[in-house]
PDB file of C-alpha atoms (C1' of nucleotides) in Angstrom:
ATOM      1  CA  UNK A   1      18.136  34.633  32.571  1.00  0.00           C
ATOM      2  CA  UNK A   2      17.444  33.268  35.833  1.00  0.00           C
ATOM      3  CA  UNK A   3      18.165  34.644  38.792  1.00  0.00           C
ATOM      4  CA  UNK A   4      20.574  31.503  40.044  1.00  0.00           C
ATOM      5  CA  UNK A   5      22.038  32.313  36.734  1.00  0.00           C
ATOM      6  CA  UNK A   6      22.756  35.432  37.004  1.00  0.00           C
ATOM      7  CA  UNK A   7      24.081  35.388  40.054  1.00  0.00           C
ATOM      8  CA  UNK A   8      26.962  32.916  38.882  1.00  0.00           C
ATOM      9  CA  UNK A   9      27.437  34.462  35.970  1.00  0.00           C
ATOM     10  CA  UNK A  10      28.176  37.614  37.433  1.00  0.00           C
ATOM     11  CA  UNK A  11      30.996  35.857  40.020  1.00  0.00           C
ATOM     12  CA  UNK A  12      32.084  34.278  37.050  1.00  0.00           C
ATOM     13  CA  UNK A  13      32.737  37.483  35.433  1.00  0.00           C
ATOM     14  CA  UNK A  14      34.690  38.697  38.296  1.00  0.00           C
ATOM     15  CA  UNK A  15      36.471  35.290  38.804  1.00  0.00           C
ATOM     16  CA  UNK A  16      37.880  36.556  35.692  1.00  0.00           C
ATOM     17  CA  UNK A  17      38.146  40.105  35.147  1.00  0.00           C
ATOM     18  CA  UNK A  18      38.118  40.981  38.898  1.00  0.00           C
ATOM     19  CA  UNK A  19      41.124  41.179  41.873  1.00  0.00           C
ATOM     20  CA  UNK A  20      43.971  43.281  42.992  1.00  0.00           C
ATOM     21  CA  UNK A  21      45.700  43.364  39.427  1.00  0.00           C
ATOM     22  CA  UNK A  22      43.486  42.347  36.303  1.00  0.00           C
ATOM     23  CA  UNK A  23      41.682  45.076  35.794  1.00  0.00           C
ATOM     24  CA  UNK A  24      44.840  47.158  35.447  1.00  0.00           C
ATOM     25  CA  UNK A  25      46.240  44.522  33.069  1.00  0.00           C
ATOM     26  CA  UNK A  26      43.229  44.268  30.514  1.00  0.00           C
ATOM     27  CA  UNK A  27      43.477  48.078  30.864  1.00  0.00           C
ATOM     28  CA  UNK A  28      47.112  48.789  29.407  1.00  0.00           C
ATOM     29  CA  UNK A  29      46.311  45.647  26.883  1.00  0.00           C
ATOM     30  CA  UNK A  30      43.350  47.979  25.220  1.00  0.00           C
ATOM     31  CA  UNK A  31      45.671  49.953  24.021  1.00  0.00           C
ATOM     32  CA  UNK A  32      47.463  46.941  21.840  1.00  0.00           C
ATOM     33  CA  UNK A  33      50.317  44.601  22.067  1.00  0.00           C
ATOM     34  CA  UNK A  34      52.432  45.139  24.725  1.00  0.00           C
ATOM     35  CA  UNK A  35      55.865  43.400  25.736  1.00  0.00           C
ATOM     36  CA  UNK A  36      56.077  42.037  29.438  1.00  0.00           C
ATOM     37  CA  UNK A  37      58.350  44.940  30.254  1.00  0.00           C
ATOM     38  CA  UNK A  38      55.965  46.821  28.676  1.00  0.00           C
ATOM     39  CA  UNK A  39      53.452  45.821  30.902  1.00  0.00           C
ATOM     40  CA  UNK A  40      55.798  45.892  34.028  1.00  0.00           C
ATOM     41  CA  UNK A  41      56.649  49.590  33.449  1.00  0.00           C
ATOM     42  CA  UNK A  42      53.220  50.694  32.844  1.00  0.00           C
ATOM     43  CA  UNK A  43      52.667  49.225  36.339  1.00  0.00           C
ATOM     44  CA  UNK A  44      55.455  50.054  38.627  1.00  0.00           C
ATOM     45  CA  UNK A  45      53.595  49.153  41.733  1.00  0.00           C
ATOM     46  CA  UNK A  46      52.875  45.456  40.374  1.00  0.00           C
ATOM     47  CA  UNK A  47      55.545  43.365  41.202  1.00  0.00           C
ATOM     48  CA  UNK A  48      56.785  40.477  38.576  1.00  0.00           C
ATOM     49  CA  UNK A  49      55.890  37.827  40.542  1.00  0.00           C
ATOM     50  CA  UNK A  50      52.178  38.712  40.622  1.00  0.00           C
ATOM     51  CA  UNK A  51      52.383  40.162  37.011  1.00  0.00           C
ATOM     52  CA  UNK A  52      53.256  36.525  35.468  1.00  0.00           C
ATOM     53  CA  UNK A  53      50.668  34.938  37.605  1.00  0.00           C
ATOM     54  CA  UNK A  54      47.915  36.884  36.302  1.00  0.00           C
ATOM     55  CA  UNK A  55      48.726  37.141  32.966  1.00  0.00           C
ATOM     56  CA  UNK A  56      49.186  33.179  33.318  1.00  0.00           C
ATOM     57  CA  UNK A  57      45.542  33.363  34.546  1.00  0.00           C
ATOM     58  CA  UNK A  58      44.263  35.701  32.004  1.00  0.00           C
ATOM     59  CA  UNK A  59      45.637  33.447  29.109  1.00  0.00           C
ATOM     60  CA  UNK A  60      44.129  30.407  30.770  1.00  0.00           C
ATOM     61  CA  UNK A  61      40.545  32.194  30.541  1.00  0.00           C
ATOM     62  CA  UNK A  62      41.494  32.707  26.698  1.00  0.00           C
ATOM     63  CA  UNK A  63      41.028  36.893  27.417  1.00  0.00           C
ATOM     64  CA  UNK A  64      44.506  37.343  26.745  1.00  0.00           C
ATOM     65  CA  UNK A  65      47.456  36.119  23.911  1.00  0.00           C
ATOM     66  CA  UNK A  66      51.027  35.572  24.743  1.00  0.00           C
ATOM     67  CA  UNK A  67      53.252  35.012  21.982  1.00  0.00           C
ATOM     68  CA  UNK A  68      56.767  34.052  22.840  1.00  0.00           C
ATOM     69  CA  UNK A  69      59.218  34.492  20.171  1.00  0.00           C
ATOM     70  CA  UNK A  70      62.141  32.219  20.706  1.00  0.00           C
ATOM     71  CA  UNK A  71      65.775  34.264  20.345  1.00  0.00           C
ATOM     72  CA  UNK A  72      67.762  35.602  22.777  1.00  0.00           C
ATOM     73  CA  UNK A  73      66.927  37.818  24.743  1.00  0.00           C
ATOM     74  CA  UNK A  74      63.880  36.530  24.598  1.00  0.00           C
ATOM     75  CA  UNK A  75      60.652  38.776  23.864  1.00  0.00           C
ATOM     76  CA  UNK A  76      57.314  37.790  24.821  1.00  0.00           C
ATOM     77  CA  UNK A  77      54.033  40.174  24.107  1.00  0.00           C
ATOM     78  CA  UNK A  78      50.777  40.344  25.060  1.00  0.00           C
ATOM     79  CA  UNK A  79      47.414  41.045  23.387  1.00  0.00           C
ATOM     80  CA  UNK A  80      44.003  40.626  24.143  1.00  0.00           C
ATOM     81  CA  UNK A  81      41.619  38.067  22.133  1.00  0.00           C
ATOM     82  CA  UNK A  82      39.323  38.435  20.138  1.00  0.00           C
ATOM     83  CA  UNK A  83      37.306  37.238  23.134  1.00  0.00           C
ATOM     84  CA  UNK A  84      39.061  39.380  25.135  1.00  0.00           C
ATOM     85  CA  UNK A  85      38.100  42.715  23.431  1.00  0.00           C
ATOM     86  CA  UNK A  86      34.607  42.050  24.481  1.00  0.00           C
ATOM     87  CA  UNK A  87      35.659  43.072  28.089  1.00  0.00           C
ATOM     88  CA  UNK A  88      36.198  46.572  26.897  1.00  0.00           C
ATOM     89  CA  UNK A  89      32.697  47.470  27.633  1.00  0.00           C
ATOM     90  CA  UNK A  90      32.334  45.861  30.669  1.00  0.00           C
ATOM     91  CA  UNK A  91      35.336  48.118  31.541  1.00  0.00           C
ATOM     92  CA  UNK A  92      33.775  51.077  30.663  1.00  0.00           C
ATOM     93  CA  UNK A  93      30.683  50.438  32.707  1.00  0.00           C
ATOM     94  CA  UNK A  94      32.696  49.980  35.385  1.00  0.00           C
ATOM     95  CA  UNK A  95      34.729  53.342  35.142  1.00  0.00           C
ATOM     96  CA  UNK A  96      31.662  54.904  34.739  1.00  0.00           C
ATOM     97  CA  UNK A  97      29.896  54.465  37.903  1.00  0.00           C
ATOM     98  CA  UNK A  98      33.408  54.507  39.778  1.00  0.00           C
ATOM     99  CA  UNK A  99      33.585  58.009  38.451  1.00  0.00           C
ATOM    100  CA  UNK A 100      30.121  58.608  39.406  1.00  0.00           C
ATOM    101  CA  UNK A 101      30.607  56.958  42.691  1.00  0.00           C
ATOM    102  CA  UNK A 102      33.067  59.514  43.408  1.00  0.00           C
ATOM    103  CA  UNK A 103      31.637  62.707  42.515  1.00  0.00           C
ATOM    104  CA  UNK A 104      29.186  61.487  44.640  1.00  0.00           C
ATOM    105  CA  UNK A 105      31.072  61.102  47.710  1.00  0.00           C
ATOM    106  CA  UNK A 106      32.594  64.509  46.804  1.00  0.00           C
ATOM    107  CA  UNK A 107      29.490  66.603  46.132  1.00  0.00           C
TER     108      UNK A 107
ATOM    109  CA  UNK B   1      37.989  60.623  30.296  1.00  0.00           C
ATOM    110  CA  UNK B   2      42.091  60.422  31.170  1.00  0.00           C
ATOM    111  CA  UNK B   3      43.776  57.146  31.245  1.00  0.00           C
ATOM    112  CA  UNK B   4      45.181  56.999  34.514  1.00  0.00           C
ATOM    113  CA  UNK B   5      41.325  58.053  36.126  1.00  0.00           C
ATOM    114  CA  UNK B   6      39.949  55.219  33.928  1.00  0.00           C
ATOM    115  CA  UNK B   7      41.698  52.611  35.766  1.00  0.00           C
ATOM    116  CA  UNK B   8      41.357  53.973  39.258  1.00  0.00           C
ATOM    117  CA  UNK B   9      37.887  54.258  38.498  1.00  0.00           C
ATOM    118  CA  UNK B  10      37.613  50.558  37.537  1.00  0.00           C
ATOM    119  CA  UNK B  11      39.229  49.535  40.431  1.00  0.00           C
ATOM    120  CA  UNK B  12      36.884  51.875  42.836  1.00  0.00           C
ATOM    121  CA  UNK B  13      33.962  50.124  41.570  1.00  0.00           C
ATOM    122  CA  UNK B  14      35.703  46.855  42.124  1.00  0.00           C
ATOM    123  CA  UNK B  15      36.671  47.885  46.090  1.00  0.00           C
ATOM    124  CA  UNK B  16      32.849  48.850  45.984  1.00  0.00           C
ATOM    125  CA  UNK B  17      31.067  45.914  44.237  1.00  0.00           C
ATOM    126  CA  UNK B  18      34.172  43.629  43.507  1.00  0.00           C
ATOM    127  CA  UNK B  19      34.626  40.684  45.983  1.00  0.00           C
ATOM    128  CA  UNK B  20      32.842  37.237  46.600  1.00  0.00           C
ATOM    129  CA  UNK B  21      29.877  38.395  48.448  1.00  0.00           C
ATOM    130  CA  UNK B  22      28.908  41.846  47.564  1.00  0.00           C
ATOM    131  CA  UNK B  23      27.968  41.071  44.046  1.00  0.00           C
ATOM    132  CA  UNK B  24      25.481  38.573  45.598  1.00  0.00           C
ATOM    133  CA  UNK B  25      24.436  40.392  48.088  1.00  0.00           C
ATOM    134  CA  UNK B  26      23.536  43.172  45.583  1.00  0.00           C
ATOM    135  CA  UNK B  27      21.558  41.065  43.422  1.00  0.00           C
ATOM    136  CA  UNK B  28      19.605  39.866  45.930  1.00  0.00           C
ATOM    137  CA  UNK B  29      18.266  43.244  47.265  1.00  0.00           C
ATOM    138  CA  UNK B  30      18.111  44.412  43.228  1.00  0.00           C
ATOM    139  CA  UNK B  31      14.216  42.304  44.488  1.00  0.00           C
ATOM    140  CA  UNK B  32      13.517  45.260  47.151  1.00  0.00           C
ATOM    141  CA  UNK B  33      13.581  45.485  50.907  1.00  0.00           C
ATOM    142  CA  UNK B  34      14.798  42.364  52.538  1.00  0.00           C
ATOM    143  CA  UNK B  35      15.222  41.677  56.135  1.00  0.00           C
ATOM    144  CA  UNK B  36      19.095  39.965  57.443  1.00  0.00           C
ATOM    145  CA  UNK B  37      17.262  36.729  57.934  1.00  0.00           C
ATOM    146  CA  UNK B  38      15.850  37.058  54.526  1.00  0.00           C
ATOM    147  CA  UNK B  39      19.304  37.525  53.134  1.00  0.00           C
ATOM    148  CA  UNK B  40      20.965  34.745  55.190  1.00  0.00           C
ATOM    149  CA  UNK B  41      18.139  32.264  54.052  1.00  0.00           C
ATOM    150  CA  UNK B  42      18.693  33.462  50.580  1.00  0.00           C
ATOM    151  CA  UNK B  43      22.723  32.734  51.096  1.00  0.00           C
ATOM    152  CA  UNK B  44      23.088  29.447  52.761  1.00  0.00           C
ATOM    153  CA  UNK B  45      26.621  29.567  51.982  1.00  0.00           C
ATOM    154  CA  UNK B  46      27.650  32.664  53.487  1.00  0.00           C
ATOM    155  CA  UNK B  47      28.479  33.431  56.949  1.00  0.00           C
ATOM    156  CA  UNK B  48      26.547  35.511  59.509  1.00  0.00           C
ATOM    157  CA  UNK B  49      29.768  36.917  60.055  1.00  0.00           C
ATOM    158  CA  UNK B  50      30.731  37.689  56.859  1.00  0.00           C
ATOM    159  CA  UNK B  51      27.041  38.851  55.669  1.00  0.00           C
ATOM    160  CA  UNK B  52      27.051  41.401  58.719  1.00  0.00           C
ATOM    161  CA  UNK B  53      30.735  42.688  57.248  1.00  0.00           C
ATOM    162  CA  UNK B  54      29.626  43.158  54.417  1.00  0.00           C
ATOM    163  CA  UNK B  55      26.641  44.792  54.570  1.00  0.00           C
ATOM    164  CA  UNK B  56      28.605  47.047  56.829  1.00  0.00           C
ATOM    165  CA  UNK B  57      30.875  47.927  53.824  1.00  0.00           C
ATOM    166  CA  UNK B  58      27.954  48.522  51.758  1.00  0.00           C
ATOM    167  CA  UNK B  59      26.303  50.943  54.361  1.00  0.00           C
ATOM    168  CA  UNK B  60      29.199  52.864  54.715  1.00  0.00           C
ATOM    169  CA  UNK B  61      29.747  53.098  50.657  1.00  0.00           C
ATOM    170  CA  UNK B  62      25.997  54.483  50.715  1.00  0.00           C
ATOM    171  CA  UNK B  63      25.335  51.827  48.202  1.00  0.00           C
ATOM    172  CA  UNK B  64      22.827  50.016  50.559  1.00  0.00           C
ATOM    173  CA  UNK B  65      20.209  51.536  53.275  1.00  0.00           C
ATOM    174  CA  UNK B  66      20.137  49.853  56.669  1.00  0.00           C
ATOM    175  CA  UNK B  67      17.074  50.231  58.352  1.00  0.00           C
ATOM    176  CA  UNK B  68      16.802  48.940  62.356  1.00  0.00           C
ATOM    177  CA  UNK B  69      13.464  48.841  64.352  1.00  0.00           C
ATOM    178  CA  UNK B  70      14.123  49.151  68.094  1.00  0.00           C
ATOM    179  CA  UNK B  71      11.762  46.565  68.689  1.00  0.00           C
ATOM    180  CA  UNK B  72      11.747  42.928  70.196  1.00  0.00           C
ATOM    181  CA  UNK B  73      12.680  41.233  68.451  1.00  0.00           C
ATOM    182  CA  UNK B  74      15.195  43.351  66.621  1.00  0.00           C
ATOM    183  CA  UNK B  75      13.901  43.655  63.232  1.00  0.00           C
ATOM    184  CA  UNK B  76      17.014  45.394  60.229  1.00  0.00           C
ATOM    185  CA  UNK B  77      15.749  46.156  56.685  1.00  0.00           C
ATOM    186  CA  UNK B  78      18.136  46.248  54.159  1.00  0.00           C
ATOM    187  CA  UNK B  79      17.446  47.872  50.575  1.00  0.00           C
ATOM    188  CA  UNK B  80      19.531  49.325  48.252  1.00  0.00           C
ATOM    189  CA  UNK B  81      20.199  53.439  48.141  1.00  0.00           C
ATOM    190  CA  UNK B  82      18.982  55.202  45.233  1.00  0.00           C
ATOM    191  CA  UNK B  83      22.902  55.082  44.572  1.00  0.00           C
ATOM    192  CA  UNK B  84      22.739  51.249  44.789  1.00  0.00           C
ATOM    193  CA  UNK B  85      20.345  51.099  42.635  1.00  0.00           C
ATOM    194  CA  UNK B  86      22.740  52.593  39.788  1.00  0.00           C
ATOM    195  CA  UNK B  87      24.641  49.104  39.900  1.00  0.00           C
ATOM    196  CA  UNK B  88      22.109  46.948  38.395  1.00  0.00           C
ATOM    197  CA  UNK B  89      23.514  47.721  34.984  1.00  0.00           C
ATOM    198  CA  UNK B  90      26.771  47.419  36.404  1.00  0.00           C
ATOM    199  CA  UNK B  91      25.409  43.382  36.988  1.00  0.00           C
ATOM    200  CA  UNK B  92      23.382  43.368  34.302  1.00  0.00           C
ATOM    201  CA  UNK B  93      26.957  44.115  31.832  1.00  0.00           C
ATOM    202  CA  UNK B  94      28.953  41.803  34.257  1.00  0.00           C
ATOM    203  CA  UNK B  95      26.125  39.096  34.305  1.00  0.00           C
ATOM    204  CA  UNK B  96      26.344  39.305  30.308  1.00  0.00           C
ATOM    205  CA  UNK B  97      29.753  39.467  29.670  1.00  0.00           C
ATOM    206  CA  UNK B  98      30.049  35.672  31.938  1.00  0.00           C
ATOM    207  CA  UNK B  99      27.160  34.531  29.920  1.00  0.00           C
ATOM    208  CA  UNK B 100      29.215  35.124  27.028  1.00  0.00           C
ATOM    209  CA  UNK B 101      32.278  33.722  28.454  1.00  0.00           C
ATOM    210  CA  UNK B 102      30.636  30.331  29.429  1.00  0.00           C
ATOM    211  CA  UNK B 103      28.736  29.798  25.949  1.00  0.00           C
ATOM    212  CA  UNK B 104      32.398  30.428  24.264  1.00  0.00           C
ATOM    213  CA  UNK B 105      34.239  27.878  26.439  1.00  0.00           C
ATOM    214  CA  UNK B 106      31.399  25.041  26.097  1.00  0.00           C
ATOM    215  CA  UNK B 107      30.917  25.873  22.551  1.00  0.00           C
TER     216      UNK B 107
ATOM    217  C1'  DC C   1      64.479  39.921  29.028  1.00  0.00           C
ATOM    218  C1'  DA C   2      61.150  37.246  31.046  1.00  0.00           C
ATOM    219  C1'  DG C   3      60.629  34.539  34.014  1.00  0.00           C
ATOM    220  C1'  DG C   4      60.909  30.538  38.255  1.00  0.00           C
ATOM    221  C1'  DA C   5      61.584  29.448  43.341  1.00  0.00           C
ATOM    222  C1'  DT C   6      61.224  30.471  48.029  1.00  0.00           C
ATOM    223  C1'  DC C   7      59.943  32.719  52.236  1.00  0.00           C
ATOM    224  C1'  DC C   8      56.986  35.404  54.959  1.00  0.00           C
ATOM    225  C1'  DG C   9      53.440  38.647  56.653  1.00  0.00           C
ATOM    226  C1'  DA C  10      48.760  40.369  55.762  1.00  0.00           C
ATOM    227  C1'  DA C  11      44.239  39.850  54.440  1.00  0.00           C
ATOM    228  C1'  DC C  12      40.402  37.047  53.796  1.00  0.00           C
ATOM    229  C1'  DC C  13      37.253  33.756  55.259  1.00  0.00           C
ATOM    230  C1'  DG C  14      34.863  30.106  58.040  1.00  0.00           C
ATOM    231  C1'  DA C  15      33.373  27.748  62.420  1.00  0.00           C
ATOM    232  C1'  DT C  16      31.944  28.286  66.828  1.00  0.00           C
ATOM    233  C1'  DA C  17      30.288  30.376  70.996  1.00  0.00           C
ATOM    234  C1'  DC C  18      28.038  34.133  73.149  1.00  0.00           C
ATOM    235  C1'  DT C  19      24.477  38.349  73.680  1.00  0.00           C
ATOM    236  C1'  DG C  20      20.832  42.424  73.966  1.00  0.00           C
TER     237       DG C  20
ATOM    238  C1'  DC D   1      16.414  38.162  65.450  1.00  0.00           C
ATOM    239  C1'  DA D   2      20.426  40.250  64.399  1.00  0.00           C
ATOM    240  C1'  DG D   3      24.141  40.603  65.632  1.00  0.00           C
ATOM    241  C1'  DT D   4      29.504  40.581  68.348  1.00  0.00           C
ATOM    242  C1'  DA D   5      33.890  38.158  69.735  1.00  0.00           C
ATOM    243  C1'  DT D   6      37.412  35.006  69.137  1.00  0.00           C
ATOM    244  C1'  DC D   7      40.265  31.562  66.989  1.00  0.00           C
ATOM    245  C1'  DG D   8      42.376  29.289  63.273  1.00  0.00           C
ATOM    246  C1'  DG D   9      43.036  27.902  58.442  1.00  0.00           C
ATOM    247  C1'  DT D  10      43.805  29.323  53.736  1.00  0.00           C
ATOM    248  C1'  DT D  11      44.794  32.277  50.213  1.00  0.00           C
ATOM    249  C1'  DC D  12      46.896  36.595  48.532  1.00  0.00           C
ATOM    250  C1'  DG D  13      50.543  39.477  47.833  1.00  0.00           C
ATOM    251  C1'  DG D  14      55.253  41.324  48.270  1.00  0.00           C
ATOM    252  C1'  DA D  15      60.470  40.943  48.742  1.00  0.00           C
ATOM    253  C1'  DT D  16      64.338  38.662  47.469  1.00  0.00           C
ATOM    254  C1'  DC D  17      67.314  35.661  45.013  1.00  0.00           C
ATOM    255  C1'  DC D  18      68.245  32.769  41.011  1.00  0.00           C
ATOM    256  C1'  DT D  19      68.295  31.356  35.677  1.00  0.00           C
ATOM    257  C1'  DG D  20      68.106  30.119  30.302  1.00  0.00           C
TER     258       DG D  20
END
DNA sequence: CAGGATCCGAACCGATACTG
DNA sequence: CAGTATCGGTTCGGATCCTG
């Protein structure tokens, strides 16, 4: 890969994966489907304005599902892709030097 | 690892590495040593402002090594710790994962 | 229940001018 | 050369109110 490459590649990854809120997201949605109150109680600190928005942005990049189901009230879940599972690992590298970071900074 | 530290963890590394620059910034000095000018002719797009910021961030994560010769004129090496250099597989997952990403939305 | 619409402050970012 | 200082635009994010 080139180095122009992976330079974009890697903001591309964050484009999609990265911010304020997504992480969290794809986090809760690892552990299956999940309803958009769900979602919204896992997250009490999210509010549902920005919640929408990035799930709106999530489906968009195909990472996520949303599958309305059309009764009253109305229900609406979440799931990741199959494309979407793929960011598991990319998660997990990520938690892992954030936990090394901090023992770092500690010890 | 618990569930909760998982996701804070994530979104340490993102405060750390996340963002539009640092991620470029980091890949550039994944090549070694490189002087500010170096980096700003490397990133005709960024801002001296913003480059100094952000290397400033980096520093005081201990993710990169700022080096200044008192000397006329001023001379600042920048390289990455032997922290810093911990996130090149960090990239190298992220840089993969958009690689991915891109061949499934042409394809 | 799962949102849409609106308003507003905060944070981010860029352009420009100046300096040891 | 490697910054600092200042200003202004844009985007992000939160609070609140409304709806099928």
């Amino acid at each position: 890969m080139g180095d122009q490459q992976f330079k974009s590649t890697v903001e591309l990854t964050l484009k999609v994966i990265g911010g304020k809120w997504k992480p969290v997201i794809l986090c809760h949605l690892t552990d299956g489907v999940k309803r958009f109150g769900e979602l919204k109680r896992d997250m009490p600190e999210i509010t549902q304005k920005m919640l929408t928005q990035q799930l709106r942005e999530l489906e968009q990049d195909e990472v996520i599902h949303r599958k309305v189901y059309t009764q009253v009230p109305p229900k609406v879940e979440y799931s990741l892709t199959d494309h979407g599972q793929t960011i598991k690992e990319v998660l997990d590298v990520m938690a892992l030097w954030g936990q090394g970071h901090l023992e770092r900074r500690r010890g």
